[in-house]
Amino acid sequence: MRTDHPLTATVVVPTYNRADLLAATLTSLVAQDLAADRFEVVVCDDGSTDGTPDVVADFATRLRMRYLYQEDDGYRVAAARNAGITAAAGDICVFVDCGVVLTSGAVRAHLEAHERTDGPAAVIGYVHGFEQDDDDAERLRAETDLADLDATLADFVARGVWPDMRERSYARYDDALAGLPAPWVLYWTCNVSASTEQLRRVGMFDEAFRTWGGEDIDLAYRLFQDGATFALARAATALHLPHPKSYAEREEGAIANYRYMAGKYRDPIVDLITELPPLDFRELNDEVVERGLAVATT
């Protein structure tokens, strides 16, 4: 995305009743090494009833920040993120989930990835520590020093521990996502970015997604169809802090969302995400090529 001025970012952070995790995310944004006039933060609250407004107020003097609140009407993270996109003043929207903490150079790395790309880019940041069970979560907590996150994640890389869940895909394709037939399937909004103008042009997030799962890859599919170049930015590094979640409950809702997405696009590649047993998204690009649905260029 070539411009005649340094790119600016709007960091969009959706949240719902996770005041402590939000504080950790905002703390990591205070520590960014990017000039303060090059990024803003928009906290998009999906109807919290805890101390979230107090947390936002506590950071108001440390970040260029806005707080957008919508009434609790069920799971509406797509609408919350859309409010952030609509309000964004930055050239690039960086989506960071509540409870994800960024290394000091992460926002800058997102912008640099866009600056290196001709035309619009869909940038995927690296996320350590998607924990799978309680034992993993406890070990991750014990090994994490939030007071020196940069050193913690550098240590993880050096030891080869707590990698991004998508690492085997990245390694399989030598980090080159642009030539894949379906790079959009790896675009998970815990730590990604895209052009604000392109996001608005393709219609932003589909607000019909009212349960967890799918709204991010649905958006990414439309960015891909609109010509975005997908890129991995390892320097845009983050840690997904451990917190309780039910994968079984999430997966049930996600399957319905994937079927909805497949029905929208009638694309044989998109149809693969609805297969039972569920196809591992990290293997989808290989499956596309194996079935002759498209030819990878890498």
Rosetta silent file (secondary structure, phi, psi, omega in degrees, C-alpha in Angstrom):
SEQUENCE: MRTDHPLTATVVVPTYNRADLLAATLTSLVAQDLAADRFEVVVCDDGSTDGTPDVVADFATRLRMRYLYQEDDGYRVAAARNAGITAAAGDICVFVDCGVVLTSGAVRAHLEAHERTDGPAAVIGYVHGFEQDDDDAERLRAETDLADLDATLADFVARGVWPDMRERSYARYDDALAGLPAPWVLYWTCNVSASTEQLRRVGMFDEAFRTWGGEDIDLAYRLFQDGATFALARAATALHLPHPKSYAEREEGAIANYRYMAGKYRDPIVDLITELPPLDFRELNDEVVERGLAVATT
SCORE:     score description
SCORE:     0.000 S_00000001
   1 L     0.000   90.968 -176.248    0.000    0.000    0.000 S_00000001
   2 L   -82.527  129.172  178.252    2.133    2.852   -1.303 S_00000001
   3 L  -136.274  168.483  178.429    1.269    6.300    0.033 S_00000001
   4 L   -93.785   13.119  178.018    2.910    9.722    0.175 S_00000001
   5 L  -146.312  156.248  176.461    2.758    9.709    3.977 S_00000001
   6 L   -60.280  135.574 -179.634    3.607    7.248    6.762 S_00000001
   7 L   -66.260  149.564  176.857    0.707    4.878    7.303 S_00000001
   8 L  -118.828  159.024 -175.017   -1.387    5.202   10.441 S_00000001
   9 E  -126.532  145.618  164.875   -3.273    2.526   12.362 S_00000001
  10 E  -113.587  116.595  178.621   -6.503    2.138   14.250 S_00000001
  11 E   -89.908  116.164 -176.154   -6.258   -0.769   16.686 S_00000001
  12 E  -100.591  118.391 -176.911   -9.750   -2.240   17.097 S_00000001
  13 E  -121.227  102.796  174.342  -10.253   -4.193   20.335 S_00000001
  14 E   -78.165  150.211 -179.846  -13.658   -5.839   20.883 S_00000001
  15 E  -152.824  156.733  174.756  -14.514   -6.840   24.437 S_00000001
  16 L  -156.629  107.912  175.585  -17.246   -8.282   26.607 S_00000001
  17 L    52.036   44.591  177.263  -16.976   -8.623   30.398 S_00000001
  18 L  -135.056   56.413 -173.500  -13.201   -9.188   30.368 S_00000001
  19 H   -58.114  -42.958 -178.550  -11.952   -6.119   32.190 S_00000001
  20 H   -65.048  -43.880  178.924   -8.741   -7.766   33.444 S_00000001
  21 H   -66.860  -37.432  177.106   -7.824   -9.136   30.030 S_00000001
  22 H   -61.466  -42.161  178.980   -8.641   -5.801   28.425 S_00000001
  23 H   -59.696  -39.390  178.706   -6.270   -4.077   30.841 S_00000001
  24 H   -65.355  -42.983  178.600   -3.479   -6.450   29.784 S_00000001
  25 H   -62.462  -46.076 -179.281   -4.128   -5.765   26.096 S_00000001
  26 H   -65.980  -35.237  176.180   -4.172   -2.001   26.622 S_00000001
  27 H   -59.504  -41.451  179.133   -0.996   -2.170   28.695 S_00000001
  28 H   -67.577  -28.981  178.232    0.754   -3.793   25.744 S_00000001
  29 H   -75.103  -33.613  174.527   -0.523   -1.025   23.467 S_00000001
  30 H   -59.048  -34.130 -175.132    0.882    1.656   25.786 S_00000001
  31 L   -84.519    4.613 -179.093    4.287    0.007   25.301 S_00000001
  32 L   -62.475  143.765 -178.616    4.248    0.199   21.485 S_00000001
  33 L   -89.430   13.427  179.089    7.390    1.712   19.969 S_00000001
  34 L   -91.146  142.106  179.110    5.365    3.581   17.344 S_00000001
  35 L   -55.263  141.598 -173.289    4.953    7.335   17.588 S_00000001
  36 H   -60.379  -28.320 -178.497    1.725    8.224   19.388 S_00000001
  37 H   -82.369    2.402 -179.828    0.372   10.184   16.420 S_00000001
  38 H  -104.483   -2.134  174.240    0.575    7.115   14.174 S_00000001
  39 E  -151.932  149.803  174.492   -1.944    4.933   15.973 S_00000001
  40 E  -126.822  164.797  178.951   -5.169    5.151   17.920 S_00000001
  41 E  -123.837  131.388  175.065   -7.106    2.537   19.876 S_00000001
  42 E  -119.189  112.252  176.234  -10.849    1.941   19.616 S_00000001
  43 E   -89.160  122.749 -175.181  -12.332   -0.288   22.318 S_00000001
  44 E  -112.138  104.206 -171.745  -15.620   -1.760   21.062 S_00000001
  45 E   -94.177  121.133 -177.944  -17.713   -2.996   23.966 S_00000001
  46 L   -90.004   40.465  172.945  -20.393   -5.589   23.187 S_00000001
  47 L    96.068   31.963 -178.109  -22.477   -4.734   26.259 S_00000001
  48 L   -60.615  147.208  175.845  -20.166   -5.372   29.236 S_00000001
  49 L  -121.048   11.280  179.249  -21.588   -5.098   32.751 S_00000001
  50 L   -97.510 -148.228 -177.323  -18.290   -5.421   34.629 S_00000001
  51 L   -90.566   23.154 -177.438  -15.609   -2.776   35.227 S_00000001
  52 H   -55.525  -46.775  179.221  -14.733   -2.302   31.556 S_00000001
  53 H   -59.298  -34.075  178.535  -15.537    1.461   31.463 S_00000001
  54 H   -67.150  -39.279  177.310  -13.265    1.984   34.467 S_00000001
  55 H   -62.368  -46.067  179.156  -10.423    0.175   32.728 S_00000001
  56 H   -60.135  -44.486  179.923  -10.862    2.337   29.636 S_00000001
  57 H   -61.053  -35.518 -179.075  -10.924    5.490   31.756 S_00000001
  58 H   -65.707  -28.518 -178.684   -7.700    4.414   33.459 S_00000001
  59 H   -97.548   -1.412 -172.159   -5.901    4.267   30.090 S_00000001
  60 L   -60.933  -29.206 -179.887   -7.471    7.394   28.617 S_00000001
  61 L   -90.390   -5.595 -177.125   -4.429    9.568   29.385 S_00000001
  62 L  -107.633  -13.625 -179.781   -1.939    6.979   28.105 S_00000001
  63 L  -135.973  149.804  166.582   -3.433    6.143   24.720 S_00000001
  64 L   -76.552  102.111 -165.681   -5.238    7.980   21.941 S_00000001
  65 E  -138.138  144.535  170.575   -8.375    6.019   22.604 S_00000001
  66 E  -125.550  151.429 -177.957  -12.094    5.973   21.989 S_00000001
  67 E  -122.035  118.955  179.582  -14.669    3.802   23.700 S_00000001
  68 E  -114.146  128.514 -176.257  -17.712    2.581   21.758 S_00000001
  69 E  -119.703  135.131  170.401  -20.486    0.778   23.620 S_00000001
  70 L  -124.854  144.901 -178.336  -23.403   -1.222   22.239 S_00000001
  71 L   -59.798  148.187  179.143  -26.197   -2.730   24.327 S_00000001
  72 L   -71.896  108.861  177.243  -25.959   -6.414   25.143 S_00000001
  73 L  -131.106   45.597 -177.007  -28.155   -8.167   22.593 S_00000001
  74 L    87.393 -171.517 -176.030  -26.337  -11.468   22.468 S_00000001
  75 L   -71.221  110.063 -177.793  -23.071  -12.254   20.697 S_00000001
  76 L  -136.093   49.064 -179.013  -22.433   -9.332   18.337 S_00000001
  77 H   -66.994  -30.662  177.454  -18.673   -9.172   17.936 S_00000001
  78 H   -63.051  -44.195  178.581  -19.057   -8.543   14.188 S_00000001
  79 H   -65.886  -37.459  179.166  -21.161   -5.455   14.896 S_00000001
  80 H   -63.516  -47.535  178.803  -18.703   -4.315   17.564 S_00000001
  81 H   -63.986  -37.033  178.561  -15.752   -4.559   15.182 S_00000001
  82 H   -62.864  -36.609  175.654  -17.765   -2.818   12.466 S_00000001
  83 H   -60.452  -38.964  177.634  -18.337    0.113   14.806 S_00000001
  84 H   -65.888  -42.859  178.183  -14.570    0.314   15.168 S_00000001
  85 H   -62.659  -43.282 -179.067  -14.000    0.214   11.412 S_00000001
  86 H   -61.906  -37.892 -177.663  -16.624    2.901   10.866 S_00000001
  87 H   -84.084  -12.159 -169.981  -15.012    5.146   13.461 S_00000001
  88 L   -61.383  134.789  173.044  -11.427    4.451   12.377 S_00000001
  89 L  -100.850  -13.492 -176.725   -9.225    7.384   11.438 S_00000001
  90 L   -80.217  156.191  175.934   -6.198    5.200   10.574 S_00000001
  91 L   -66.009  -32.995 -175.604   -5.213    3.998    7.113 S_00000001
  92 E  -122.033  135.555  170.470   -4.990    0.458    8.485 S_00000001
  93 E   -97.629  124.775  175.036   -7.246   -1.330   10.964 S_00000001
  94 E  -105.548  118.943 -178.992   -5.370   -3.715   13.249 S_00000001
  95 E   -95.951  121.060 -179.736   -7.727   -6.199   14.910 S_00000001
  96 E  -128.925  122.648  179.597   -6.572   -7.418   18.307 S_00000001
  97 L   -71.715  149.267  173.310   -8.758   -9.605   20.501 S_00000001
  98 L   -61.420  127.653 -176.243   -9.223   -8.748   24.152 S_00000001
  99 L    97.831   -1.491  171.133   -6.706  -10.858   26.058 S_00000001
 100 E  -100.282  129.434 -179.573   -4.110  -10.773   23.299 S_00000001
 101 E  -113.406  138.750 -172.911   -0.973   -8.834   24.250 S_00000001
 102 E  -104.022  143.808  169.558    1.394   -7.388   21.666 S_00000001
 103 L   -67.130  164.171 -170.335    5.149   -7.076   21.641 S_00000001
 104 L   -64.228  -23.462 -178.998    6.405   -3.490   21.498 S_00000001
 105 L  -102.355   11.446 -170.458    6.985   -3.537   17.747 S_00000001
 106 H   -67.884  -47.834 -178.306    3.805   -5.309   16.692 S_00000001
 107 H   -65.312  -41.018  176.971    1.707   -2.386   15.438 S_00000001
 108 H   -59.859  -41.433 -179.790    4.713   -0.944   13.616 S_00000001
 109 H   -63.994  -37.475  174.737    5.320   -4.347   11.998 S_00000001
 110 H   -59.346  -48.937 -178.367    1.729   -4.428   10.746 S_00000001
 111 H   -63.131  -40.581  179.888    2.161   -1.017    9.122 S_00000001
 112 H   -64.126  -35.730  177.363    5.515   -1.962    7.610 S_00000001
 113 H   -64.136  -39.027  176.748    3.979   -5.067    6.039 S_00000001
 114 H   -68.700  -38.706 -179.349    1.349   -2.892    4.377 S_00000001
 115 H   -65.115  -28.596 -179.861    3.981   -0.400    3.237 S_00000001
 116 L   -79.689  -12.128 -170.558    5.922   -3.204    1.528 S_00000001
 117 L  -103.407  130.798  172.411    2.886   -4.400   -0.416 S_00000001
 118 L   -77.492  126.264 -177.394    1.655   -3.015   -3.708 S_00000001
 119 L    80.866 -174.944 -177.071   -2.099   -2.603   -3.413 S_00000001
 120 L   -71.079  146.656  179.129   -4.181   -3.673   -0.404 S_00000001
 121 E  -123.958  151.395  169.695   -2.817   -6.269    1.993 S_00000001
 122 E  -117.866  106.055 -169.959   -4.370   -8.626    4.523 S_00000001
 123 E  -101.721  132.409  179.151   -1.662   -9.088    7.140 S_00000001
 124 E  -107.173  117.776  174.680   -1.581  -11.947    9.641 S_00000001
 125 E   -83.015  160.474 -177.194    0.361  -11.353   12.837 S_00000001
 126 E   -88.164  134.505 -176.309    2.011  -14.177   14.750 S_00000001
 127 E  -127.729  110.210  174.530    0.209  -15.368   17.904 S_00000001
 128 E   -78.974  151.578  161.218    1.892  -17.553   20.497 S_00000001
 129 L    81.900   32.207  168.927    0.049  -19.597   23.077 S_00000001
 130 L   -69.038   97.147 -174.970   -3.351  -20.730   21.862 S_00000001
 131 L   -74.854  149.930 -176.591   -3.752  -23.019   24.859 S_00000001
 132 L  -109.826  -21.706  179.798   -5.734  -26.234   24.465 S_00000001
 133 L  -153.124  173.896 -174.522   -6.305  -27.394   28.035 S_00000001
 134 H   -64.149  -35.927  179.711   -5.948  -26.316   31.648 S_00000001
 135 H   -63.911  -45.040  177.035   -2.526  -27.905   32.111 S_00000001
 136 H   -59.139  -43.338 -177.939   -1.135  -26.017   29.122 S_00000001
 137 H   -60.573  -42.739 -179.942   -2.664  -22.797   30.416 S_00000001
 138 H   -64.841  -41.495  179.064   -0.983  -23.163   33.794 S_00000001
 139 H   -65.516  -40.229  179.538    2.402  -23.843   32.235 S_00000001
 140 H   -63.720  -43.664  176.972    2.031  -20.873   29.904 S_00000001
 141 H   -57.686  -42.769 -176.972    1.167  -18.571   32.802 S_00000001
 142 H   -66.054  -28.448 -176.332    4.220  -19.766   34.702 S_00000001
 143 H   -94.887   -1.731 -174.573    6.524  -19.061   31.758 S_00000001
 144 L  -103.249  128.593  173.676    5.126  -15.626   30.887 S_00000001
 145 L  -113.264   97.738 -177.513    6.512  -12.362   32.250 S_00000001
 146 H   -65.994  -20.765  177.654    4.077   -9.645   31.190 S_00000001
 147 H   -72.541  -17.346  176.053    6.462   -7.031   32.577 S_00000001
 148 H  -142.325   67.468 -174.540    8.927   -8.027   29.836 S_00000001
 149 H   -64.049  -38.311 -179.637    6.784   -9.513   27.094 S_00000001
 150 H   -57.857  -45.866 -179.701    9.371   -8.930   24.361 S_00000001
 151 H   -67.198  -38.367  178.937   11.925  -11.043   26.221 S_00000001
 152 H   -59.731  -48.168 -176.324    9.335  -13.707   27.040 S_00000001
 153 H   -74.370  -30.435  173.107    8.328  -14.213   23.423 S_00000001
 154 H   -63.024  -37.345  176.995   11.927  -14.059   22.207 S_00000001
 155 H   -66.836  -41.099  177.244   12.614  -16.885   24.654 S_00000001
 156 H   -58.631  -44.219  179.989    9.628  -18.863   23.338 S_00000001
 157 H   -63.609  -45.554 -178.306   10.991  -18.530   19.794 S_00000001
 158 H   -61.345  -36.415 -178.464   14.508  -19.533   20.856 S_00000001
 159 H   -91.210   -8.870 -179.614   13.192  -22.631   22.650 S_00000001
 160 L    68.731   35.216 -178.758   10.579  -23.475   20.019 S_00000001
 161 L  -115.251  157.986  178.274    7.737  -23.509   22.547 S_00000001
 162 L    50.281   48.593  179.738    4.167  -22.163   22.463 S_00000001
 163 L   -71.446  166.438  170.188    4.165  -21.561   18.701 S_00000001
 164 L   -57.895  138.535  178.708    1.262  -20.151   16.753 S_00000001
 165 L   -57.370  -24.118 -177.678   -1.258  -22.936   16.073 S_00000001
 166 L   -91.774    6.928 -173.995   -0.807  -22.190   12.366 S_00000001
 167 H   -56.067  -38.903 -177.726    2.996  -22.608   12.463 S_00000001
 168 H   -66.206  -30.609  174.457    2.958  -25.870   10.553 S_00000001
 169 H   -69.637  -44.516  179.367    1.092  -24.134    7.713 S_00000001
 170 H   -58.871  -45.834 -179.270    3.528  -21.238    7.725 S_00000001
 171 H   -65.839  -39.464 -179.843    6.468  -23.619    7.637 S_00000001
 172 H   -59.102  -36.903 -176.466    4.851  -25.760    4.941 S_00000001
 173 L  -105.041   15.852  179.279    4.556  -22.726    2.655 S_00000001
 174 L    52.490   38.543  178.759    7.839  -21.024    3.707 S_00000001
 175 L    65.132    5.252 -177.532    5.780  -18.116    5.090 S_00000001
 176 L   -95.604   97.003 -177.316    4.649  -17.302    1.530 S_00000001
 177 L   -90.656  -20.228 -171.341    0.872  -17.020    1.737 S_00000001
 178 L   -62.382  -28.194 -177.840    0.278  -14.869   -1.329 S_00000001
 179 L   -91.962    3.662 -177.414    0.375  -17.782   -3.774 S_00000001
 180 L   -78.427  151.045  178.563   -2.047  -20.022   -1.898 S_00000001
 181 L   -71.321  -24.845 -177.966   -5.503  -20.755   -3.310 S_00000001
 182 L  -143.022   61.739  179.193   -7.193  -20.017    0.040 S_00000001
 183 H   -65.684  -20.415 -177.553   -4.948  -17.922    2.323 S_00000001
 184 H   -61.309  -22.055 -176.775   -8.071  -16.411    3.848 S_00000001
 185 H   -72.383  -12.565  179.159   -8.640  -19.544    5.929 S_00000001
 186 H  -100.650    4.530 -174.428   -5.635  -18.586    8.121 S_00000001
 187 L   -92.668   90.779 -176.695   -6.841  -15.019    8.792 S_00000001
 188 L  -106.657  127.765 -166.092   -7.968  -15.146   12.432 S_00000001
 189 L   -76.030   16.017  172.329   -8.828  -11.781   13.949 S_00000001
 190 L   -66.468  -26.981 -179.316   -6.909  -12.242   17.191 S_00000001
 191 E  -166.378   81.403  179.876   -4.050  -10.305   15.508 S_00000001
 192 E  -142.475  171.314  177.648   -4.526   -9.250   11.876 S_00000001
 193 E  -149.299  161.748  178.212   -4.819   -6.071    9.837 S_00000001
 194 E  -160.303  162.478  177.213   -6.260   -4.721    6.600 S_00000001
 195 E   -63.180  130.549  178.322   -6.759   -1.452    4.766 S_00000001
 196 H   -59.302  -42.141 -178.789   -9.556    0.594    6.335 S_00000001
 197 H   -63.607  -42.848 -179.842  -10.725    1.675    2.889 S_00000001
 198 H   -68.374  -40.058  177.738  -10.857   -1.906    1.590 S_00000001
 199 H   -55.793  -44.318  179.021  -12.645   -3.137    4.709 S_00000001
 200 H   -68.137  -37.128 -177.149  -15.372   -0.578    4.130 S_00000001
 201 H   -66.488  -36.978 -177.282  -15.524   -1.336    0.422 S_00000001
 202 L   -86.786    0.684  174.946  -16.114   -5.069    0.888 S_00000001
 203 L    99.790    7.091  177.567  -18.852   -4.512    3.479 S_00000001
 204 L    60.547 -158.105  179.716  -16.902   -5.049    6.719 S_00000001
 205 L   -75.282  144.888  177.247  -17.864   -7.997    8.953 S_00000001
 206 L   -79.139  113.576 -175.022  -21.115   -9.814    8.242 S_00000001
 207 L   -76.907    0.639  173.622  -23.312   -9.082   11.261 S_00000001
 208 L   -74.085  -15.168  175.061  -25.411  -12.181   10.614 S_00000001
 209 L   -75.547  109.209 -175.374  -22.712  -14.133   12.473 S_00000001
 210 L  -118.751   10.031  170.369  -24.232  -14.233   15.967 S_00000001
 211 L  -135.408  166.281 -175.252  -22.220  -17.087   17.488 S_00000001
 212 L   -62.599  138.315  168.655  -18.478  -17.671   17.732 S_00000001
 213 L   105.200  127.738  169.037  -16.550  -18.637   14.619 S_00000001
 214 L   102.469  -25.798 -176.384  -16.325  -17.812   10.959 S_00000001
 215 H   -66.721  -24.563  179.773  -16.869  -14.062   10.777 S_00000001
 216 H   -76.660  -47.090  179.745  -13.132  -13.500   10.389 S_00000001
 217 H   -71.754  -26.025  174.104  -12.513  -15.916    7.517 S_00000001
 218 H   -63.003  -46.964  175.312  -15.740  -14.736    5.883 S_00000001
 219 H   -61.275  -44.527 -177.444  -14.343  -11.195    5.826 S_00000001
 220 H   -62.187  -36.919  177.349  -10.960  -12.506    4.677 S_00000001
 221 H   -59.503  -42.936  179.397  -12.578  -14.367    1.773 S_00000001
 222 H   -69.938  -35.444  173.915  -14.086  -11.096    0.552 S_00000001
 223 H   -61.692  -41.545  178.976  -10.765   -9.271    0.990 S_00000001
 224 H   -62.639  -47.204  179.921   -9.148  -12.023   -1.100 S_00000001
 225 H   -64.128  -26.062 -179.950  -11.781  -11.771   -3.822 S_00000001
 226 L   -88.252    3.590  172.734  -11.270   -7.991   -3.826 S_00000001
 227 L   101.074   10.070  178.780   -7.562   -8.387   -4.538 S_00000001
 228 L   -68.242  139.647  172.232   -5.857   -8.235   -1.143 S_00000001
 229 E   -89.474  124.083 -178.965   -2.400   -9.781   -0.940 S_00000001
 230 E   -88.540  134.476 -176.060   -2.136  -12.027    2.121 S_00000001
 231 E  -142.559  140.276  172.023    1.092  -11.784    4.092 S_00000001
 232 E   -90.752  129.837  175.613    2.475  -13.211    7.309 S_00000001
 233 E  -116.511   92.691 -178.891    4.235  -10.659    9.538 S_00000001
 234 E   -62.402  -29.741 -179.334    6.160  -12.624   12.146 S_00000001
 235 E   -70.593  -16.995  174.518    7.428   -9.366   13.666 S_00000001
 236 E   -85.380   70.781 -166.942    3.828   -8.448   14.499 S_00000001
 237 E   -95.271  141.537 -178.867    4.116  -10.821   17.434 S_00000001
 238 E  -144.336  167.702  174.602    1.568  -11.394   20.178 S_00000001
 239 E  -125.072  130.635  175.842    0.655  -13.746   22.996 S_00000001
 240 E   -88.491  106.017 -177.061   -2.822  -15.141   23.514 S_00000001
 241 L   -66.541  142.301  179.066   -3.240  -15.048   27.282 S_00000001
 242 L   -64.531  134.793  171.406   -4.828  -18.134   28.838 S_00000001
 243 L  -157.224  154.902 -174.233   -8.468  -17.738   29.778 S_00000001
 244 L   -62.018  141.588  174.991  -11.418  -20.118   30.183 S_00000001
 245 L  -160.413  155.924  178.039  -13.305  -21.189   27.080 S_00000001
 246 L  -113.081  104.544 -179.421  -15.396  -24.114   25.920 S_00000001
 247 H   -66.132  -34.728 -178.504  -14.184  -25.423   22.581 S_00000001
 248 H   -63.939  -46.397  178.843  -17.043  -27.924   22.359 S_00000001
 249 H   -64.478  -40.704 -179.747  -19.708  -25.246   22.715 S_00000001
 250 H   -64.044  -42.812 -175.580  -17.904  -22.953   20.296 S_00000001
 251 H   -62.790  -36.690  179.961  -17.480  -25.624   17.657 S_00000001
 252 H   -60.753  -46.240  177.883  -21.203  -26.386   17.549 S_00000001
 253 H   -69.057  -35.130 -177.814  -22.050  -22.784   16.705 S_00000001
 254 H   -64.243  -39.141 -179.213  -19.113  -22.478   14.340 S_00000001
 255 H   -59.023  -42.554  177.112  -20.285  -25.372   12.166 S_00000001
 256 H   -63.118  -37.533  178.718  -23.586  -23.580   11.529 S_00000001
 257 H   -66.165  -39.059  179.374  -21.644  -20.420   10.675 S_00000001
 258 H   -65.984  -36.892  176.891  -19.458  -22.268    8.166 S_00000001
 259 H   -65.345  -39.674  176.901  -22.557  -23.653    6.485 S_00000001
 260 H   -61.326  -44.159 -179.868  -23.994  -20.150    6.292 S_00000001
 261 H   -62.784  -44.364  179.216  -20.772  -18.915    4.713 S_00000001
 262 H   -61.508  -38.496  178.778  -20.737  -21.736    2.166 S_00000001
 263 H   -65.979  -29.722  179.163  -24.329  -20.952    1.253 S_00000001
 264 H   -69.364  -41.449 -166.936  -23.444  -17.325    0.578 S_00000001
 265 H  -102.451  -22.856  179.848  -20.608  -17.931   -1.835 S_00000001
 266 L    49.157   47.947 -178.636  -21.333  -21.253   -3.564 S_00000001
 267 L  -113.917  127.130 -176.778  -17.604  -21.738   -3.998 S_00000001
 268 H   -61.768  -25.414  176.375  -16.269  -25.323   -3.981 S_00000001
 269 H   -72.716  -44.168  177.483  -13.262  -24.214   -1.940 S_00000001
 270 H   -62.466  -35.195  179.995  -15.461  -22.578    0.696 S_00000001
 271 H   -57.178  -26.990 -177.489  -17.593  -25.727    0.740 S_00000001
 272 H   -62.043  -28.277 -176.620  -14.621  -27.633    2.178 S_00000001
 273 H   -72.942   -8.031  179.886  -14.978  -25.891    5.542 S_00000001
 274 H   -98.128   -1.804 -173.486  -18.355  -27.584    6.047 S_00000001
 275 L   -68.712  146.855  175.039  -17.121  -31.153    5.655 S_00000001
 276 L  -118.223  134.285   -4.521  -17.597  -33.713    8.425 S_00000001
 277 L   -61.886  155.135 -174.295  -15.460  -34.729   10.137 S_00000001
 278 L   -57.035  134.987  176.507  -14.289  -31.116   10.176 S_00000001
 279 L   -78.380  129.527  177.185  -11.358  -30.406    7.906 S_00000001
 280 L   -64.014  119.932 -176.948   -8.437  -28.834    9.747 S_00000001
 281 H   -56.880  -28.915 -178.589   -8.198  -25.325    8.317 S_00000001
 282 H   -69.379  -16.320  179.509   -4.420  -25.544    8.461 S_00000001
 283 H  -104.109   -0.882 -170.760   -4.589  -28.361    5.896 S_00000001
 284 H   -63.193  -40.246 -177.510   -7.217  -26.795    3.650 S_00000001
 285 H   -63.586  -39.355  175.373   -4.843  -25.331    1.059 S_00000001
 286 H   -63.953  -39.305  179.812   -3.203  -28.706    0.487 S_00000001
 287 H   -64.058  -39.141  178.038   -6.643  -30.287    0.203 S_00000001
 288 H   -58.458  -47.055 -178.972   -7.663  -27.710   -2.401 S_00000001
 289 H   -67.391  -42.880 -179.041   -4.676  -28.591   -4.560 S_00000001
 290 H   -60.168  -36.048 -178.430   -5.082  -32.354   -4.015 S_00000001
 291 L   -86.485   -1.525  178.683   -8.690  -32.202   -5.187 S_00000001
 292 L    73.897   22.039 -179.946   -7.801  -30.118   -8.222 S_00000001
 293 L   -79.352  -24.523  176.831   -9.961  -27.194   -7.142 S_00000001
 294 L  -163.961  166.280 -179.756   -7.128  -24.732   -7.700 S_00000001
 295 L  -116.504  120.696  176.480   -3.390  -24.745   -8.302 S_00000001
 296 L   -68.737  147.176 -179.082   -1.055  -23.208   -5.738 S_00000001
 297 L  -101.931    4.149  179.215    1.615  -20.951   -7.165 S_00000001
 298 L   -97.599    0.000    0.000    4.185  -21.527   -4.406 S_00000001
